[in-house]
CSV table of C-alpha atoms and ligand atoms in Angstrom, one decimal:
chain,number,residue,atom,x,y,z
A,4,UNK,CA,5.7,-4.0,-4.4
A,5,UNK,CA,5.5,-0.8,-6.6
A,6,UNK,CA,1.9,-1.0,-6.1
A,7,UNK,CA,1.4,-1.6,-2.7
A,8,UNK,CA,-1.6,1.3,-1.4
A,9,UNK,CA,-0.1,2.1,1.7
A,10,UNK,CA,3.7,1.5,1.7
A,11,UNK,CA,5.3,3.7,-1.3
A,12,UNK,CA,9.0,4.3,-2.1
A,13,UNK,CA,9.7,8.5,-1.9
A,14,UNK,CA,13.3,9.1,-3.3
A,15,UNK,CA,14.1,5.4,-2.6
A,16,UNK,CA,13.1,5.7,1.1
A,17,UNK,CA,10.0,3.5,1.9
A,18,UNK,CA,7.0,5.7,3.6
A,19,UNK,CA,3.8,5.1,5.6
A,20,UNK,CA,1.9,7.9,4.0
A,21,UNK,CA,4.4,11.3,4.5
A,22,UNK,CA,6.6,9.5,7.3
A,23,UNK,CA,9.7,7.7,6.4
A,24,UNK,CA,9.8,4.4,7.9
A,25,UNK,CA,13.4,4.7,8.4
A,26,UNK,CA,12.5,7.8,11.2
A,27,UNK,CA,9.9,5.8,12.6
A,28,UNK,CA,12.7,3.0,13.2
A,29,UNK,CA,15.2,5.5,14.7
A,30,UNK,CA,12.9,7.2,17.1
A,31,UNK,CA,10.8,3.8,18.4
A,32,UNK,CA,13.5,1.3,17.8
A,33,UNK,CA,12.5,-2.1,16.2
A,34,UNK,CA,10.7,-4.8,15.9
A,35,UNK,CA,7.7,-2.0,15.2
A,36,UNK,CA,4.4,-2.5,14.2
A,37,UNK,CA,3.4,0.6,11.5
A,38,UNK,CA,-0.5,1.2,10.5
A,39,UNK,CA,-1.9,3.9,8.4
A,40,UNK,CA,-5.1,5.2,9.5
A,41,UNK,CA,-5.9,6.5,6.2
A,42,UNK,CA,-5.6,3.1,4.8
A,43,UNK,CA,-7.8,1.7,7.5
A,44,UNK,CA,-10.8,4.0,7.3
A,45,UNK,CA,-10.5,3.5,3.0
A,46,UNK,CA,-10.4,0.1,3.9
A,47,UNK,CA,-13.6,0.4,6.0
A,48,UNK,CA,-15.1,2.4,3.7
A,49,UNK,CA,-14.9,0.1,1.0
A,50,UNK,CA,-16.3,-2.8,3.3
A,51,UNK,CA,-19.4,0.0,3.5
A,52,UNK,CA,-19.9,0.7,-0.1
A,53,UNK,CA,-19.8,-2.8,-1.6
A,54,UNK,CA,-22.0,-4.4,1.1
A,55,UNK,CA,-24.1,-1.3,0.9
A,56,UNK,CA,-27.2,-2.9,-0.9
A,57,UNK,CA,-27.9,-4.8,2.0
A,58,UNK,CA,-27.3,-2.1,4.7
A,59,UNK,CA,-25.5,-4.9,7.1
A,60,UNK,CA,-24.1,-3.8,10.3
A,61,UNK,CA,-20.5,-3.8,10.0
A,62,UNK,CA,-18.8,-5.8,13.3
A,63,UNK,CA,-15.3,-5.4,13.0
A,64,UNK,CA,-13.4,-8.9,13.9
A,65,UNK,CA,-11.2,-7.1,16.9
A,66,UNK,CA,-9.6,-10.6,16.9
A,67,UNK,CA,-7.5,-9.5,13.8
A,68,UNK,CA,-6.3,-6.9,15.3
A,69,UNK,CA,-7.3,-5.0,19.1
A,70,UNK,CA,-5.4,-2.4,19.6
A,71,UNK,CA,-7.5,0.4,21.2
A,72,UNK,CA,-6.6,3.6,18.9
A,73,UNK,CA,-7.8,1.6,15.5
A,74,UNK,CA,-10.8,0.3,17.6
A,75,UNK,CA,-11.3,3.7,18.4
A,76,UNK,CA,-11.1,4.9,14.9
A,77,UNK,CA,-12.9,2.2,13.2
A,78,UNK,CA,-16.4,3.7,15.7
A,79,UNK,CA,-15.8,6.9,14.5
A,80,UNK,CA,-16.5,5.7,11.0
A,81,UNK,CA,-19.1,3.6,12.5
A,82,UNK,CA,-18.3,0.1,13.0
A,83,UNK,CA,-19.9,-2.1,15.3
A,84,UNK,CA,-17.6,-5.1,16.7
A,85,UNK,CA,-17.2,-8.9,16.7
A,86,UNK,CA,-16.0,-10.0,20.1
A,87,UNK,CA,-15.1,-13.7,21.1
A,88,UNK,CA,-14.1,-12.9,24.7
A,89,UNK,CA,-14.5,-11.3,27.5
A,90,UNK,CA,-11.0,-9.5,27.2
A,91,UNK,CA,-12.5,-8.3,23.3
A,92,UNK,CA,-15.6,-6.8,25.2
A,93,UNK,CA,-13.4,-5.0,27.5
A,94,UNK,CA,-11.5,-3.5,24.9
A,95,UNK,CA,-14.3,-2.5,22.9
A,96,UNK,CA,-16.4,-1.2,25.4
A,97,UNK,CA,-13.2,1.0,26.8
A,98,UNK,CA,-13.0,2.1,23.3
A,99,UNK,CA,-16.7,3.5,23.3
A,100,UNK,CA,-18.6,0.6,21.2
A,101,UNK,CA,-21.6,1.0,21.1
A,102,UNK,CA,-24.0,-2.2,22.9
A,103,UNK,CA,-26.6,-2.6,20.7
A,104,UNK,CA,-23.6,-2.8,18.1
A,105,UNK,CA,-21.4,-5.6,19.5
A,106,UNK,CA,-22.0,-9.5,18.4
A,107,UNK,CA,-20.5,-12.0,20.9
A,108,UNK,CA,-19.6,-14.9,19.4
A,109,UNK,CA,-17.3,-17.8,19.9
A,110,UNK,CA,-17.2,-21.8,20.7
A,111,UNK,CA,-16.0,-21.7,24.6
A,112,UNK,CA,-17.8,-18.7,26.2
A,113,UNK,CA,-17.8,-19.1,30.0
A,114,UNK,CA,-20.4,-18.1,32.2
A,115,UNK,CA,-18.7,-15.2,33.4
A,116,UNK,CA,-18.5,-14.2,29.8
A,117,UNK,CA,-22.2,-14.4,29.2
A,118,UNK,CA,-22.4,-12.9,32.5
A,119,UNK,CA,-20.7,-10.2,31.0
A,120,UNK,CA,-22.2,-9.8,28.0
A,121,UNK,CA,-26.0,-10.1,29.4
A,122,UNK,CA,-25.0,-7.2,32.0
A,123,UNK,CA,-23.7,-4.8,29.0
A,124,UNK,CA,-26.6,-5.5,26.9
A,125,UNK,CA,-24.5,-6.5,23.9
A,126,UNK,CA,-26.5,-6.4,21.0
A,127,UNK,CA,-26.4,-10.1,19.3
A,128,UNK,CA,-24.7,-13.5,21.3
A,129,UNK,CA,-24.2,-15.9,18.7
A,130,UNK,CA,-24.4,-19.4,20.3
A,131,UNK,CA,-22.6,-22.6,18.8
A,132,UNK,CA,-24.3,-25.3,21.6
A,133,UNK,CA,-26.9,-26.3,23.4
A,134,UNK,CA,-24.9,-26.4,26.3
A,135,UNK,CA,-24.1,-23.1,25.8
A,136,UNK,CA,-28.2,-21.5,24.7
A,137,UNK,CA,-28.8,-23.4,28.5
A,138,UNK,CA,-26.3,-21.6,30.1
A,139,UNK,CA,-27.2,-18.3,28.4
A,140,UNK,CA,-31.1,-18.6,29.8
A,141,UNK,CA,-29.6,-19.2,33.2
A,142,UNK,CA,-27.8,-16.3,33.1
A,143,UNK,CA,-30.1,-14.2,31.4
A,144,UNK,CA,-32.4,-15.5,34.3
A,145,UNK,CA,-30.8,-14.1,37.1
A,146,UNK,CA,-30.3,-10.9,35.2
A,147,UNK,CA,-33.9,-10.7,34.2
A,148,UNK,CA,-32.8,-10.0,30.6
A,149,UNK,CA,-33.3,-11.9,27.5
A,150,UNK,CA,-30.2,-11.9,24.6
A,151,UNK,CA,-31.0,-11.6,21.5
A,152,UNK,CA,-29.4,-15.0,19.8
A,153,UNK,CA,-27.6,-15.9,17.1
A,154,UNK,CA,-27.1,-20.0,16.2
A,155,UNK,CA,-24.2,-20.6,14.6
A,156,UNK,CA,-24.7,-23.3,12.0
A,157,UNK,CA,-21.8,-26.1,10.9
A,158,UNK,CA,-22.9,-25.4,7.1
A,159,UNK,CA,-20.7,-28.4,6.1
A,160,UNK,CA,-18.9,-26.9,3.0
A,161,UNK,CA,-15.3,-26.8,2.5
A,162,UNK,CA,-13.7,-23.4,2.2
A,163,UNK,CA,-11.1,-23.1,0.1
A,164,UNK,CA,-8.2,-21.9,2.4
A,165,UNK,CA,-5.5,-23.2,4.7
A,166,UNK,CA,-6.8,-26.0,6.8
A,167,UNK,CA,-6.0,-24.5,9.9
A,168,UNK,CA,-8.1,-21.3,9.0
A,169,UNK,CA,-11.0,-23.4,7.5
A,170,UNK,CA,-14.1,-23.6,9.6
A,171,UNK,CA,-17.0,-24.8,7.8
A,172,UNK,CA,-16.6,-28.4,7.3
A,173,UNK,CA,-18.2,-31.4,8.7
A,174,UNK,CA,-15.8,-32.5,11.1
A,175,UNK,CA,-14.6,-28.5,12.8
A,176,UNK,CA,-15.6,-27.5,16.2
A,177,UNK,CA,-17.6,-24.9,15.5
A,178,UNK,CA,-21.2,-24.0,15.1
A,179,UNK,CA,-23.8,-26.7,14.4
A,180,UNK,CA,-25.0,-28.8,12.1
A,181,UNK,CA,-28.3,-27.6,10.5
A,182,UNK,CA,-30.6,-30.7,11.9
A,183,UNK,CA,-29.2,-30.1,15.3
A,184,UNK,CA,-29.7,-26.5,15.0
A,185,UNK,CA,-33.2,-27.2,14.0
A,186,UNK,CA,-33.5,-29.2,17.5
A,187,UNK,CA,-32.2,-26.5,18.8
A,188,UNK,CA,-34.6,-23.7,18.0
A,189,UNK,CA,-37.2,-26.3,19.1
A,190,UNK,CA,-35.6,-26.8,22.2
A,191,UNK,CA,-35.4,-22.9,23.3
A,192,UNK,CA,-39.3,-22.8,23.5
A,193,UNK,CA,-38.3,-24.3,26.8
A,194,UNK,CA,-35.7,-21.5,27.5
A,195,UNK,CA,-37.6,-17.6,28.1
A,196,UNK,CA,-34.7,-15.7,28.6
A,197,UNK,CA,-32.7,-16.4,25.1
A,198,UNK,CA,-34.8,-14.9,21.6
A,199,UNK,CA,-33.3,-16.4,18.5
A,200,UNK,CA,-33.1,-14.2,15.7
A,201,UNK,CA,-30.4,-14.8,13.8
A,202,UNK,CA,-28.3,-17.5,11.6
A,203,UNK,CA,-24.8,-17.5,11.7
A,204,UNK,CA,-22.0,-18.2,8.9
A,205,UNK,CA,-18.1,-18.1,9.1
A,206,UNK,CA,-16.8,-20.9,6.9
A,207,UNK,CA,-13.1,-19.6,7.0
A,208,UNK,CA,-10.8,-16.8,6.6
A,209,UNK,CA,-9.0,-15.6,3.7
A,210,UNK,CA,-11.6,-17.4,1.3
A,211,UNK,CA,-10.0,-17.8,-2.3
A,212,UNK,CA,-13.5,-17.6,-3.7
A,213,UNK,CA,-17.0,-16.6,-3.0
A,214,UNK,CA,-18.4,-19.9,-4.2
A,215,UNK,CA,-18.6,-21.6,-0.7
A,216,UNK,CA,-20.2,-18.7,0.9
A,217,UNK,CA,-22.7,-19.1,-1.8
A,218,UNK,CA,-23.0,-22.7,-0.8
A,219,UNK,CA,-23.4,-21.8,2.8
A,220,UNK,CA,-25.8,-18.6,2.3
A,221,UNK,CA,-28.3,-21.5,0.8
A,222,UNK,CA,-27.7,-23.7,3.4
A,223,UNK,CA,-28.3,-21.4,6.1
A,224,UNK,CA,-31.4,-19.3,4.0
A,225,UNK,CA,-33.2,-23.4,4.0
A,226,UNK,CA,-32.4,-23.3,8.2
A,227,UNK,CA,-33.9,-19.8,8.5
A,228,UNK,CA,-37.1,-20.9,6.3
A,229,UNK,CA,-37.1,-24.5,8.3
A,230,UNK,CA,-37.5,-23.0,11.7
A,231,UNK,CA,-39.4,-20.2,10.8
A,232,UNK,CA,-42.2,-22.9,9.6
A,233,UNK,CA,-42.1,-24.5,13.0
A,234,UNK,CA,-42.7,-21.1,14.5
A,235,UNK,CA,-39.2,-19.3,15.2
A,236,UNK,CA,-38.9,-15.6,14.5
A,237,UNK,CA,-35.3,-15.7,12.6
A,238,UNK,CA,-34.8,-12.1,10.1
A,239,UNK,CA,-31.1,-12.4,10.4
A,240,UNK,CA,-28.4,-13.7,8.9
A,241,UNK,CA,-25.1,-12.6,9.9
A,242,UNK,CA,-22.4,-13.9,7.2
A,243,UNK,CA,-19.4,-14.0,9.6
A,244,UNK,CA,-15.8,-12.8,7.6
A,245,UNK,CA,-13.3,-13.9,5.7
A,246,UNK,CA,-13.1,-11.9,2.6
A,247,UNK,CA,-9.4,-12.3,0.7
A,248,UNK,CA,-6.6,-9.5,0.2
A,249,UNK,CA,-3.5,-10.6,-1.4
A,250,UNK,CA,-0.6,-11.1,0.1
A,251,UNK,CA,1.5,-11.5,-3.1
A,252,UNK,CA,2.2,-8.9,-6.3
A,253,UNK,CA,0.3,-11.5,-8.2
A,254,UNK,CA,-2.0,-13.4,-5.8
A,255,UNK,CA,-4.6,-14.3,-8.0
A,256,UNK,CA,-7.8,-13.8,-4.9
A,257,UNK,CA,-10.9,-11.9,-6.6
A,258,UNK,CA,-10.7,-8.4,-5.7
A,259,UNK,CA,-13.2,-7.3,-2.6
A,260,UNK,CA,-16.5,-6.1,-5.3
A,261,UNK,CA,-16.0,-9.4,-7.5
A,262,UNK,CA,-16.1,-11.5,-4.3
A,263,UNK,CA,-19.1,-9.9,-2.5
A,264,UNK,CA,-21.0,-9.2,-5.5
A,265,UNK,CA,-23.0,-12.8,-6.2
A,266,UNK,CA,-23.1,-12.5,-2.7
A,267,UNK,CA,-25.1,-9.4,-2.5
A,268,UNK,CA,-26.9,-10.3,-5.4
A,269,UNK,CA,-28.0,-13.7,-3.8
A,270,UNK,CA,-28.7,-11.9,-0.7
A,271,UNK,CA,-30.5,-8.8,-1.6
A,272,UNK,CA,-33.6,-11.1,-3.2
A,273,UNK,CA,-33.6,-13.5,-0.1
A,274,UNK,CA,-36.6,-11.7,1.7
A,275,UNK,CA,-34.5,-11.5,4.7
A,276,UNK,CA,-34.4,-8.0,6.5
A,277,UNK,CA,-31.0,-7.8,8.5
A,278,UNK,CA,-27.4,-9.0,8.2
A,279,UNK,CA,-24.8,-8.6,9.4
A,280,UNK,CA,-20.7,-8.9,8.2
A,281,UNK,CA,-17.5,-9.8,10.8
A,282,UNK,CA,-14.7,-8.5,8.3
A,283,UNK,CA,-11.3,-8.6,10.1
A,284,UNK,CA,-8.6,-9.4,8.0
A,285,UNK,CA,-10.0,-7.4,4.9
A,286,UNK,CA,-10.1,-4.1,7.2
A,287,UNK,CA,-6.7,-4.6,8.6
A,288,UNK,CA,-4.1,-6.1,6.8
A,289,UNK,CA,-2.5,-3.8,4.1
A,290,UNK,CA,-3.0,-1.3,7.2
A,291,UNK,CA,0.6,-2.2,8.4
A,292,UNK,CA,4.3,-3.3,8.2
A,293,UNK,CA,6.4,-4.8,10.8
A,294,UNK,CA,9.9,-3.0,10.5
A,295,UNK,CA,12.9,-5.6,12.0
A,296,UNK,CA,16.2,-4.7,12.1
A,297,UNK,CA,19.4,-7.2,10.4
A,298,UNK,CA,21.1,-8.6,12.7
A,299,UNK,CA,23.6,-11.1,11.2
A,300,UNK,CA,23.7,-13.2,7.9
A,301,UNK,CA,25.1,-16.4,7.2
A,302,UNK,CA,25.7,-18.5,4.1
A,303,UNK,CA,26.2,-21.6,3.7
A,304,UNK,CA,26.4,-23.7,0.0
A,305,UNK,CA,24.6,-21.1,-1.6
A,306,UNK,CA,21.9,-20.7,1.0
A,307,UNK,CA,21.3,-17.6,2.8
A,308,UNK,CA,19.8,-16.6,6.0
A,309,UNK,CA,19.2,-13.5,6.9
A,310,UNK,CA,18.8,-13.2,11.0
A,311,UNK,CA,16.5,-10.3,12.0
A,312,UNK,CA,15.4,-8.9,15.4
A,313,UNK,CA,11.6,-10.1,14.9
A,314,UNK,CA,10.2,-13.4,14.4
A,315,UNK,CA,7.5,-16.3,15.2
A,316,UNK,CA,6.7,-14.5,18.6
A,317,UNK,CA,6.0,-11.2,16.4
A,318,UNK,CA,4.7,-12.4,13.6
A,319,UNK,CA,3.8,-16.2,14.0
A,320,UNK,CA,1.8,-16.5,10.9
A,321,UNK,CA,4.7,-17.6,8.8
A,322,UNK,CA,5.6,-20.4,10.8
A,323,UNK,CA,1.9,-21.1,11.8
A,324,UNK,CA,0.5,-21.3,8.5
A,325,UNK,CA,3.7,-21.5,6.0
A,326,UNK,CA,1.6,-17.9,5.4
A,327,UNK,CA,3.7,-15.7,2.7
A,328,UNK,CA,4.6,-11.9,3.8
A,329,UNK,CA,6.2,-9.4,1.0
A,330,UNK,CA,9.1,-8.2,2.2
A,331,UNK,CA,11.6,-5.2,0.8
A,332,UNK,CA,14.1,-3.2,2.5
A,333,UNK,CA,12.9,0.0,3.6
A,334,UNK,CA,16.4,1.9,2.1
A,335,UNK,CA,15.9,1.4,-1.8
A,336,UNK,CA,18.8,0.7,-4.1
A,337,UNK,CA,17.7,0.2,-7.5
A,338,UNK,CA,21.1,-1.0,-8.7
A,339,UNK,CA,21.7,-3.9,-6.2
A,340,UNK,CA,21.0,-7.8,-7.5
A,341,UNK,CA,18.3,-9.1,-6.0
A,342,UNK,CA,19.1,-13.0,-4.3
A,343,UNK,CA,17.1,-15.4,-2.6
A,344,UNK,CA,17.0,-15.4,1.0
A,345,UNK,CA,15.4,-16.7,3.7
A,346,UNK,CA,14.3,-14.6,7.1
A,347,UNK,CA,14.5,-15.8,10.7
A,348,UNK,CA,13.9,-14.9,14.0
A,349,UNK,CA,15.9,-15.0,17.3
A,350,UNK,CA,13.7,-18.0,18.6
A,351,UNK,CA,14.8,-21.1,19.4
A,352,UNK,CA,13.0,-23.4,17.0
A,353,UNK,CA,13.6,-24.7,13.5
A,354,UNK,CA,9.9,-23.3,12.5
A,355,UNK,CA,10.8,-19.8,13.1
A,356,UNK,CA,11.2,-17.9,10.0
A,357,UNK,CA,9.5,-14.7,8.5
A,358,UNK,CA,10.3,-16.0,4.6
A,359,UNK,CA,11.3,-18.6,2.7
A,360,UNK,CA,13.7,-17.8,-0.2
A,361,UNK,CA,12.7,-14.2,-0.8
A,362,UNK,CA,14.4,-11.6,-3.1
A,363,UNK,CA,16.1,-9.6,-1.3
A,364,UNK,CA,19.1,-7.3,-1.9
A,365,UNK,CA,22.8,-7.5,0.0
A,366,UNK,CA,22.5,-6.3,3.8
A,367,UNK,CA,24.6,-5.5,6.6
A,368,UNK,CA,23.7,-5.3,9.6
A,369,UNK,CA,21.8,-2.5,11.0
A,370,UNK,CA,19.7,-2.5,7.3
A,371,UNK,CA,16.0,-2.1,8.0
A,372,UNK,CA,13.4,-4.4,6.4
A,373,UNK,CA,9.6,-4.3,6.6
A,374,UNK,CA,7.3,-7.0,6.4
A,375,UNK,CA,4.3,-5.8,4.7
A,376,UNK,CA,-0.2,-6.4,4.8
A,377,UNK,CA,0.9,-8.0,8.7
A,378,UNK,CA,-2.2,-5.4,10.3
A,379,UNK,CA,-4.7,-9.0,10.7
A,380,UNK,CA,-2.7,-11.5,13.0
A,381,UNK,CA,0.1,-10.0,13.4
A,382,UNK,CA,0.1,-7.8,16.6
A,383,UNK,CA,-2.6,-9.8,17.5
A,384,UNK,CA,-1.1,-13.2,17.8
A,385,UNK,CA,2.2,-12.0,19.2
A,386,UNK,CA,4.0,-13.8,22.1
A,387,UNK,CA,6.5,-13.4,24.8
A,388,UNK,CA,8.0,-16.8,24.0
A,389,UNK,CA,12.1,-16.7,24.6
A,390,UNK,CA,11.1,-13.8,27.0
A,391,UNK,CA,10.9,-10.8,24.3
A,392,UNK,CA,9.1,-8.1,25.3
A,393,UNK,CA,6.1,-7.3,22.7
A,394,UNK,CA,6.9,-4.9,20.0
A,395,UNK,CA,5.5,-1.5,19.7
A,396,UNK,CA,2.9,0.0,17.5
A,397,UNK,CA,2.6,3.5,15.6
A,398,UNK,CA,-0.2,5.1,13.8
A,399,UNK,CA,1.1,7.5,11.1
A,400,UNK,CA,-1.5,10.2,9.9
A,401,UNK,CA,-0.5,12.3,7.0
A,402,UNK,CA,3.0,14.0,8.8
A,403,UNK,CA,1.9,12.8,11.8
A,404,UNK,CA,2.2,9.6,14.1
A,405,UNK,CA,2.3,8.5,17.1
A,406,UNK,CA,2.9,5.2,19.5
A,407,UNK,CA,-0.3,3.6,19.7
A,408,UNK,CA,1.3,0.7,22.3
A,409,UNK,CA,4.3,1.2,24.4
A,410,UNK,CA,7.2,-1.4,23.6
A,411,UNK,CA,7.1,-3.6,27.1
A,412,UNK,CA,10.1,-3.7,29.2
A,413,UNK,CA,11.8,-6.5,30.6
A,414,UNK,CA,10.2,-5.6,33.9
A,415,UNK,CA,6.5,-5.8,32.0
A,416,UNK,CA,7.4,-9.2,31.2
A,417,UNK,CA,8.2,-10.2,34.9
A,418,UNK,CA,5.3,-8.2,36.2
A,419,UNK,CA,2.5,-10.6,36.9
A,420,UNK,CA,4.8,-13.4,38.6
A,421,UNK,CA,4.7,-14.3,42.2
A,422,UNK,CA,8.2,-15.8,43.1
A,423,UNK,CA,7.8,-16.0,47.2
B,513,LIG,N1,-16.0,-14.1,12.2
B,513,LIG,C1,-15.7,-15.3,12.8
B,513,LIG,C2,-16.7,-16.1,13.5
B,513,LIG,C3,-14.3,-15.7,12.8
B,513,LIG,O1,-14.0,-16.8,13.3
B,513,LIG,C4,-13.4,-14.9,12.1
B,513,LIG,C5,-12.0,-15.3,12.0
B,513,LIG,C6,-13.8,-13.7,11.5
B,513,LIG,C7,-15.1,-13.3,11.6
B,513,LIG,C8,-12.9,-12.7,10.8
B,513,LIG,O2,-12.3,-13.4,9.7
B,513,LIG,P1,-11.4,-12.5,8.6
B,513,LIG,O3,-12.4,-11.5,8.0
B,513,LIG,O4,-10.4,-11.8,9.4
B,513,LIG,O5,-10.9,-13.5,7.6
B,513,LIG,N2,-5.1,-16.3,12.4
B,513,LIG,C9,-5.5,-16.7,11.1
B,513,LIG,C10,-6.9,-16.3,10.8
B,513,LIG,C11,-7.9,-16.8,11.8
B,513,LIG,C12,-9.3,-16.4,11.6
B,513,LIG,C13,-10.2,-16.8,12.7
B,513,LIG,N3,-11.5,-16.3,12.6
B,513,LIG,C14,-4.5,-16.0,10.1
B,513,LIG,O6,-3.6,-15.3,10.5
B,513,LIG,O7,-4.7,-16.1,8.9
């Protein structure tokens, strides 16, 4: 924990950059989402440099996290934006993305999606069907347009993560297999309102190692040379996400240079002219802590169970993906024993817990912990389930910060019902 890079202990007091989270707590109340926009424009920045050789365009994966104000600060350093739906091409747009500089992509666009996306000229749709490259032409039809398309190829390797966040294998939903895909590009001869210049690759998130990428890059460069022999026009690769940060003191993922350097190496003699990345998780997630507040504790043989005023509906990735969050207690006390405890939420179900015997020190209630690196999925994936209002978000600059999303009220929650 000493060596977190964005949440430091200053005379035992945890801070985001200058601001105590303890004031933060006070004057927003809990549970609180806390980014550092330093952090996230280093974090861009080092996307930037070690990518550099192959001057991709950088699409931030909003899906990680969407909240408007780091949307709007990840343009000003000049990111361009992976969207999967309509709602993400809102967002951007409102936050002044850039057309040309938005890739669509996704398994189950509708037609008023592509409708959508065809009417604000976003730069790149990356298409997983043919269902979908049919309905695209239609579109693009009416609109007298034609996309420029991505396929999104099912490169049939196995990424080395969690299963639920592995999407490269033979029997996933997403993308295509490569002699489908081949049909495909055959196929869109037929279709003049769809140009396909690009290969898509996204094999999984929070890959452990860059070896199935690797596996997938040649996979998808034998694609790009396949159909460009029957005639198609593809100078694109676009290399989806899913670089690694750790989530532990000692989590042994490769650092963000050793992962993308084979990578760039393999890349950068390929021939090929463009790429583009979709980093989410590695721009986001040390950006943040989610502060809760102790509620109660209980013990029983041994075992305790600390009960806190987040859980699975702010933070679901814990009980989603058994997925492991630091966390400390934001007043330090460098003398207390350190015992194992496990986290929970409010929620009614057994699943919902934050951690699994973690250190933590004795608490009362009222005590103050922070979850730490929960800036990808966190916010994102949050839920009014039991009827809690969302939790807020700040954005700490320097001295500075300020609520970057309103905590809802219980008449938020009702707002869209229609009881008579
Ligand atoms: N591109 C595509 C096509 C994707 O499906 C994803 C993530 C990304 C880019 C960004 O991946 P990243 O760089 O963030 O790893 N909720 C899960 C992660 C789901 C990832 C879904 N797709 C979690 O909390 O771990």
């Amino acid at each position: 924990m000493s060596t977190h890079p964005t949440f430091k202990y200053l005379d035992d007091a945890l801070h985001c950059e200058s601001v105590s989270l303890a004031a933060l707590a006070a004057e927003f109340g809990t549970p609180l989402y806390v980014y550092s926009a330093e952090r996230l424009r280093q974090n861009y920045q080092r996307v930037a440099r070690v990518f550099a050789p192959l001057r991709p365009l950088i699409c931030y994966a909003v899906k990680a996290n969407a909240n408007g104000a780091l949307l709007a600060l990840l343009r000003q350093q000049g990111a361009g934006f992976d969207i999967v739906s309509g709602g993400e091409l809102h967002r951007v747009l409102r936050a002044g993305a850039e057309p040309a500089r938005i890739v669509f992509a996704g398994v189950g666009k509708t037609e008023a999606e592509l409708e959508m996306a065809v009417q604000a000229k976003v730069g790149w749709i990356n298409v997983e069907s043919q269902g979908e490259l049919e309905r695209l032409n239609a579109v693009a039809a009416h609109h007298r347009a034609r996309p420029t398309v991505a396929i999104r190829l099912r490169p049939n390797v196995d990424a080395a993560t969690h299963r639920h966040i592995s999407t490269g294998s033979a029997a996933g939903k997403f993308g295509l297999p490569v002699s489908h895909a081949l049909k495909l590009v055959a196929h869109s001869r037929a279709l003049p309102h769809v140009h396909i210049r690009g290969a898509h690759i996204h094999i999984g998130s929070q890959l452990a190692n860059p070896q199935a990428t690797l596996q997938a890059i040649e996979v998808a460069l034998d694609f790009i040379a396949q159909a460009n022999a029957r005639g198609a026009e593809i100078d694109t690769l676009d290399l989806g996400g899913g670089f690694p940060v750790p989530y532990r003191d000692d989590d042994p993922v490769p650092d963000l240079d050793t992962f993308a350097a084979p990578i760039v190496a393999r890349l950068a003699r390929s021939g090929l002219e463009h790429f583009h990345i979709e980093p989410g998780r590695a721009i986001v997630a040390d950006t943040a802590a989610l502060l809760t507040t102790v509620q109660y504790e209980k013990e029983d043989a041994g075992h305790r169970i600390v009960i806190v005023d987040a859980g699975m509906h702010t933070l679901l990735r814990p009980a989603l993906y058994e997925a492991y969050h630091r966390v400390c207690a934001v007043a330090h006390h460098s003398d207390s024993p350190l015992t194992l405890a496990d986290v929970a939420g409010p929620i009614c179900e057994s699943a919902d817990f934050l951690a699994r015997a973690h250190p933590l020190p004795p608490l009362a209630s009222g005590d103050l912990l922070a979850l730490l690196d929960v800036g990808a999925y966190g916010a994102a994936m949050a839920s009014n389930y039991n009827s809690h209002p969302l939790p807020a978000e700040a954005l700490v600059e320097g001295h500075r910060y300020r609520l970057i999303r309103r905590r809802q009220t219980y008449d938020d929650l009702i707002a869209n019902e229609v009881i008579e």
